[in-house]
Coordinates of C-alpha atoms and ligand atoms in Angstrom, one line a residue:
X1 CA 0.0 0.0 0.0
X2 CA 1.2 3.4 -0.9
X3 CA 1.0 4.8 2.5
X4 CA 3.9 2.7 3.7
X5 CA 6.3 4.5 1.4
X6 CA 5.6 7.8 2.9
X7 CA 8.1 9.1 5.3
X8 CA 7.2 12.2 7.2
X9 CA 9.6 13.6 9.6
X10 CA 7.1 14.7 12.2
X11 CA 7.9 17.2 14.9
X12 CA 10.9 19.5 15.2
X13 CA 11.1 20.2 11.5
X14 CA 11.6 23.7 10.4
X15 CA 8.7 26.0 9.7
X16 CA 9.6 27.4 6.4
X17 CA 7.5 30.5 6.0
X18 CA 7.3 31.5 2.4
X19 CA 10.2 29.4 1.3
X20 CA 9.7 28.8 -2.3
X21 CA 10.5 25.9 -4.5
X22 CA 9.9 22.4 -3.1
X23 CA 7.7 20.6 -5.5
X24 CA 5.3 19.3 -2.9
X25 CA 4.7 18.6 0.7
X26 CA 7.2 15.8 0.8
X27 CA 8.5 12.7 -1.0
X28 CA 5.9 10.7 -2.8
X29 CA 5.2 7.0 -2.5
X30 CA 7.6 6.0 -5.2
X31 CA 10.6 8.0 -4.1
X32 CA 13.5 5.6 -3.7
X33 CA 15.0 5.3 -0.2
X34 CA 18.4 6.8 -1.2
X35 CA 16.6 9.9 -2.5
X36 CA 14.7 10.2 0.7
X37 CA 18.0 10.1 2.6
X38 CA 19.5 12.6 0.3
X39 CA 16.5 14.8 0.6
X40 CA 16.2 14.2 4.3
X41 CA 17.5 17.6 5.5
X42 CA 15.8 19.5 2.6
X43 CA 12.4 17.9 2.7
X44 CA 10.1 19.9 4.9
X45 CA 8.0 17.7 7.1
X46 CA 5.3 20.2 6.8
X47 CA 4.1 22.2 3.9
X48 CA 6.7 24.7 3.1
X49 CA 4.6 27.6 2.0
X50 CA 4.9 26.7 -1.7
X51 CA 2.3 29.0 -3.2
X52 CA 1.5 26.4 -5.8
X53 CA -0.4 24.4 -3.2
X54 CA -1.7 27.3 -1.2
X55 CA -5.5 27.4 -1.7
X56 CA -6.3 31.1 -1.8
X57 CA -10.1 30.5 -1.6
X58 CA -9.7 28.8 1.7
X59 CA -7.0 31.1 3.1
X60 CA -7.3 34.3 5.2
X61 CA -4.3 36.4 4.4
X62 CA -3.4 40.1 4.8
X63 CA -4.6 42.4 3.4
X64 CA -8.0 41.0 4.3
X65 CA -9.7 41.8 1.0
X66 CA -12.9 39.9 0.4
X67 CA -13.6 39.5 4.0
X68 CA -17.1 40.4 5.0
X69 CA -17.6 42.1 1.6
X70 CA -20.7 41.3 -0.3
X71 CA -19.1 41.2 -3.7
X72 CA -16.5 38.5 -3.1
X73 CA -16.8 37.1 0.3
X74 CA -14.0 34.6 1.0
X75 CA -14.8 34.7 4.7
X76 CA -17.8 35.7 6.7
X77 CA -17.8 36.8 10.3
X78 CA -20.2 37.1 13.1
X79 CA -20.5 38.3 16.7
X80 CA -17.8 40.4 18.3
X81 CA -15.4 39.8 15.4
X82 CA -13.6 42.9 14.3
X83 CA -11.4 43.4 11.3
X84 CA -8.3 45.6 11.3
X85 CA -5.5 45.8 8.7
X86 CA -3.2 43.7 10.9
X87 CA -5.4 41.0 12.5
X88 CA -8.9 39.7 12.8
X89 CA -10.0 40.1 16.4
X90 CA -12.6 37.4 17.4
X91 CA -13.1 38.8 20.8
X92 CA -11.7 41.9 22.6
X93 CA -10.4 41.6 26.1
X94 CA -13.9 42.1 27.5
X95 CA -16.3 39.9 29.3
X96 CA -19.0 37.8 27.6
X97 CA -18.0 38.3 24.0
X98 CA -18.0 35.7 21.2
X99 CA -17.1 36.0 17.6
X100 CA -16.2 33.8 14.7
X101 CA -14.9 33.9 11.2
X102 CA -15.8 31.3 8.5
X103 CA -14.6 30.4 5.1
X104 CA -17.3 31.1 2.5
X105 CA -16.7 28.0 0.4
X106 CA -16.8 24.4 1.5
X107 CA -13.5 22.6 1.1
X108 CA -13.4 19.5 -1.2
X109 CA -9.7 18.6 -0.7
X110 CA -9.1 15.1 0.7
X111 CA -5.7 16.0 2.2
X112 CA -4.9 19.4 3.6
X113 CA -2.9 21.3 6.0
X114 CA -3.9 24.5 7.7
X115 CA -1.4 27.0 9.1
X116 CA -2.8 29.4 11.7
X117 CA -1.0 32.5 12.8
X118 CA -2.7 33.6 16.0
X119 CA -2.3 35.7 19.1
X120 CA -4.0 35.4 22.5
X121 CA -3.2 38.3 24.8
X122 CA -4.7 40.3 27.5
X123 CA -4.2 42.1 30.8
X124 CA -5.5 39.2 32.9
X125 CA -2.9 37.6 35.2
X126 CA -2.3 33.8 35.4
X127 CA -5.6 32.0 35.4
X128 CA -7.6 35.1 35.2
X129 CA -8.2 35.1 31.5
X130 CA -10.3 33.1 29.1
X131 CA -11.6 31.2 27.3
X132 CA -9.7 30.5 24.2
X133 CA -10.0 29.9 20.5
X134 CA -11.5 27.0 18.6
X135 CA -10.5 26.1 15.0
X136 CA -13.2 24.3 13.0
X137 CA -13.7 22.1 10.0
X138 CA -17.4 21.5 10.2
X139 CA -20.6 21.0 8.3
X140 CA -22.3 24.1 9.7
X141 CA -20.9 27.6 9.8
X142 CA -21.7 31.0 11.4
X143 CA -23.9 29.5 14.2
X144 CA -23.1 31.0 17.5
X145 CA -23.1 28.8 20.6
X146 CA -21.4 27.8 23.9
X147 CA -18.4 26.1 22.5
X148 CA -15.8 28.9 22.3
X149 CA -18.4 31.0 20.6
X150 CA -19.7 28.4 18.3
X151 CA -22.4 25.8 18.2
X152 CA -22.4 22.6 20.3
X153 CA -23.2 19.1 18.8
X154 CA -21.3 20.1 15.7
X155 CA -20.5 17.8 12.8
X156 CA -16.8 17.6 12.1
X157 CA -13.5 18.5 13.7
X158 CA -12.6 21.0 16.4
X159 CA -9.2 22.1 17.7
X160 CA -9.5 23.9 21.0
X161 CA -6.9 26.3 22.2
X162 CA -8.2 26.5 25.8
X163 CA -6.6 29.0 28.1
X164 CA -8.7 28.6 31.2
X165 CA -9.0 25.4 33.4
X166 CA -12.7 25.4 34.2
X167 CA -12.2 22.0 35.9
X168 CA -10.5 23.1 39.1
X169 CA -9.6 19.5 39.8
X170 CA -7.6 19.0 36.6
X171 CA -3.9 18.1 36.9
X172 CA -3.4 19.6 33.4
X173 CA -1.3 22.6 32.8
X174 CA -3.1 25.3 30.8
X175 CA -3.2 26.7 28.1
X176 CA -4.1 23.3 26.7
X177 CA -4.8 22.3 23.1
X178 CA -7.1 19.4 22.4
X179 CA -9.0 17.9 19.4
X180 CA -12.5 16.6 19.2
X181 CA -14.4 14.8 16.3
X182 CA -18.2 14.9 16.4
X183 CA -21.1 13.5 14.4
X184 CA -23.5 15.8 16.1
X185 CA -24.2 13.3 19.0
X186 CA -21.5 14.6 21.4
X187 CA -21.8 17.7 23.6
X188 CA -18.7 19.6 24.7
X189 CA -18.6 19.9 28.5
X190 CA -17.1 23.3 29.1
X191 CA -17.0 22.7 32.9
X192 CA -14.6 19.8 32.3
X193 CA -12.7 21.5 29.5
X194 CA -14.0 18.9 27.1
X195 CA -12.2 16.1 28.9
X196 CA -14.7 13.4 28.1
X197 CA -14.8 14.0 24.4
X198 CA -11.2 14.8 23.8
X199 CA -9.2 12.6 21.5
X200 CA -5.8 13.9 22.3
X201 CA -4.1 17.0 23.6
X202 CA -1.1 18.8 24.9
X203 CA 0.0 21.7 27.0
X204 CA 1.0 24.7 25.0
X205 CA 2.2 28.0 26.4
X206 CA 0.8 30.4 23.7
X207 CA -0.7 33.2 25.7
X208 CA 0.9 36.7 26.0
X209 CA 4.0 35.8 24.1
X210 CA 6.1 38.6 22.7
X211 CA 6.7 36.9 19.4
X212 CA 4.5 35.3 16.7
X213 CA 2.7 32.1 17.5
X214 CA 1.6 29.5 15.0
X215 CA -0.4 26.2 14.9
X216 CA -0.6 23.7 12.0
X217 CA -3.3 21.1 11.5
X218 CA -2.7 18.4 9.0
X219 CA -5.3 15.9 7.9
X220 CA -4.3 13.2 5.5
X221 CA -5.2 9.5 5.1
X222 CA -7.0 9.5 8.4
X223 CA -4.1 10.9 10.2
X224 CA -4.6 14.1 12.2
X225 CA -1.6 16.0 13.3
X226 CA -1.4 19.2 15.3
X227 CA 1.8 21.1 15.7
X228 CA 2.8 24.3 17.3
X229 CA 5.5 26.9 16.8
X230 CA 5.4 29.0 20.0
X231 CA 9.1 29.5 20.9
X232 CA 10.1 31.8 18.1
X233 CA 12.5 29.2 16.8
X234 CA 10.8 28.7 13.4
X235 CA 10.3 25.0 14.3
X236 CA 7.2 22.9 14.5
X237 CA 6.7 20.9 17.7
X238 CA 4.5 17.9 17.9
X239 CA 1.3 18.3 19.9
X240 CA -1.2 15.8 18.6
X241 CA -0.8 12.9 16.2
X242 CA -3.6 10.4 15.9
X243 CA -4.8 8.0 13.2
X244 CA -8.2 6.5 12.4
X245 CA -9.9 9.9 11.9
X246 CA -12.6 10.0 9.2
X247 CA -13.8 13.4 8.0
X248 CA -15.8 14.1 4.9
X249 CA -15.0 16.7 2.2
X250 CA -17.3 19.6 1.7
X251 CA -17.1 21.1 5.2
X252 CA -16.1 24.6 6.2
X253 CA -13.0 26.0 7.9
X254 CA -13.6 28.5 10.6
X255 CA -12.3 30.0 13.8
X256 CA -14.2 31.2 16.9
X257 CA -13.5 32.5 20.3
X258 CA -15.4 33.3 23.5
X259 CA -14.9 35.2 26.7
X260 CA -16.9 34.7 30.0
X261 CA -16.3 36.3 33.3
X262 CA -12.7 36.3 32.3
X263 CA -11.4 37.6 28.9
X264 CA -8.6 37.9 26.5
X265 CA -8.0 39.3 23.0
X266 CA -8.3 36.4 20.6
X267 CA -6.7 37.3 17.3
X268 CA -6.3 35.5 14.0
X269 CA -3.6 37.0 11.9
X270 CA -3.7 34.4 9.1
X271 CA -5.1 31.0 8.1
X272 CA -3.4 29.4 5.2
X273 CA -4.7 26.2 3.7
X274 CA -2.4 24.0 1.7
X275 CA -3.4 21.1 -0.5
X276 CA -1.3 18.0 0.1
X277 CA -0.5 16.0 -2.9
X278 CA -1.4 12.5 -1.8
X279 CA -2.3 9.5 -3.9
X280 CA -5.4 7.5 -3.0
X281 CA -6.3 4.0 -4.1
X282 CA -9.0 3.5 -6.7
X283 CA -11.2 2.1 -3.9
X284 CA -10.8 5.3 -1.9
X285 CA -11.4 7.4 -5.0
X286 CA -14.6 5.6 -5.9
X287 CA -16.5 6.5 -2.7
X288 CA -18.4 9.8 -2.2
X289 CA -16.2 11.6 0.3
X290 CA -19.0 14.1 1.0
X291 CA -21.0 11.3 2.5
X292 CA -18.4 10.2 5.1
X293 CA -19.7 10.5 8.7
X294 CA -17.2 12.1 11.0
X295 CA -15.8 9.4 13.3
X296 CA -12.7 8.1 14.9
X297 CA -11.5 4.5 15.1
X298 CA -9.8 5.0 18.3
X299 CA -9.8 3.1 21.6
X300 CA -9.6 5.3 24.6
X301 CA -8.4 4.1 28.0
X302 CA -11.3 3.3 30.3
X303 CA -10.4 6.1 32.7
X304 CA -11.1 8.6 29.9
X305 CA -14.4 7.2 28.8
X306 CA -16.7 8.4 31.5
X307 CA -16.5 10.8 34.4
X308 CA -16.0 9.2 37.8
X309 CA -19.2 8.3 39.5
X310 CA -20.8 11.2 41.3
X311 CA -18.6 13.8 39.7
X312 CA -20.5 17.0 39.7
X313 CA -20.2 19.2 36.7
X314 CA -18.9 22.3 38.5
X315 CA -18.3 25.5 36.8
X316 CA -18.0 29.0 38.1
X317 CA -17.1 30.2 34.7
X318 CA -19.1 28.6 32.0
X319 CA -22.5 30.1 32.9
X320 CA -21.6 33.5 31.7
X321 CA -20.1 32.0 28.6
X322 CA -23.6 31.0 27.5
X323 CA -24.8 34.6 27.3
X324 CA -25.6 34.8 23.6
X325 CA -27.5 38.0 23.6
X326 CA -24.9 40.0 21.8
X327 CA -24.3 37.7 18.9
X328 CA -26.2 37.3 15.8
X329 CA -25.7 40.6 14.1
X330 CA -23.0 40.7 11.5
X331 CA -20.8 43.7 12.0
X332 CA -18.3 45.0 9.7
X333 CA -15.6 47.2 11.2
X334 CA -13.1 47.8 8.5
X335 CA -10.3 50.1 9.5
Ligands
NAG401 C1 -22.3 9.1 16.2 O1 -21.3 8.9 17.3 C2 -21.8 8.2 18.4 C3 -20.7 8.3 19.4 O2 -19.4 8.2 18.9 C4 -22.1 6.8 17.9 O3 -22.5 6.0 19.0 C5 -23.1 6.8 16.8 O4 -23.3 5.5 16.3 C6 -22.7 7.8 15.7 N1 -23.7 7.9 14.7 C7 -23.5 7.8 13.4 C8 -24.8 8.0 12.5 O5 -22.5 7.4 12.9
CA402 CA1 -11.6 25.8 29.6

């Protein structure tokens, strides 16, 4: 099977911003081993920014032309989202805000990689800020709700950049990045930071950094990988790497954020979508990828499957997060 021939050097590769020239995201299935060895140091493990594979229609890039405009809307936005020339602010550092930005066109690529340049910052001291950003690849778009400003019981993929530990009993160190795949049946438990529905996650110190912070999501052949570049070293660091993930084509990319009693500025500077050149078998090609039900073929350890008996869903924070009164109107603040 072709997949066996692929060698990805995950984690710790260089993040090559705008470096031109490599013919694709990596060596193909037929590349001989000696070539792979030769190319080893050159072959980026992650898309290198080759513009040939950048999908402009699914990317949010400065200057943000076509955002929120009626003539050529590449992206639509909702709630507290505000557009400036330098960033898209999903929420300001104020309580009970929520905003989102959504790609206008569904994505029909089978294999893709999204690079997100983001910034979470505010005046709140440690653990007095929230709630974070969610990145989406979902069936529905522009529907506000309690999950970082977007709807619950979603269909598709979510990556949560959670800055606030709502679950006071957690041993995890926040900010924490996690992923969730949903076919509409699962509800995100904000009071437990999504613990019961999370597939994988990692601690990631992305808040109030002086330098640029990046996240990459790769989905290819059922493998979902999340990497971060938070240390200003121009290197990707592995955060999540799981297999057995099934997602349809034809869903929408988006980003949303919410604040509650505590707040932060949640900014998206860019979202760049790259097509990965991956071969699929004739069997894979013959099915209708738009009909795939989001699912994960993934065995979790029993301790993660259900909350301990009698565990109360405590939350001193999430109640205010559910205030939705301000959302709904589509505001355009172009500076
Ligand atoms: C949706 O997901 C749930 C839980 O993972 C599962 O029990 C159910 O069978 C799924 N439904 C469909 C239509 O795939
Ligand atoms: Ca949280």
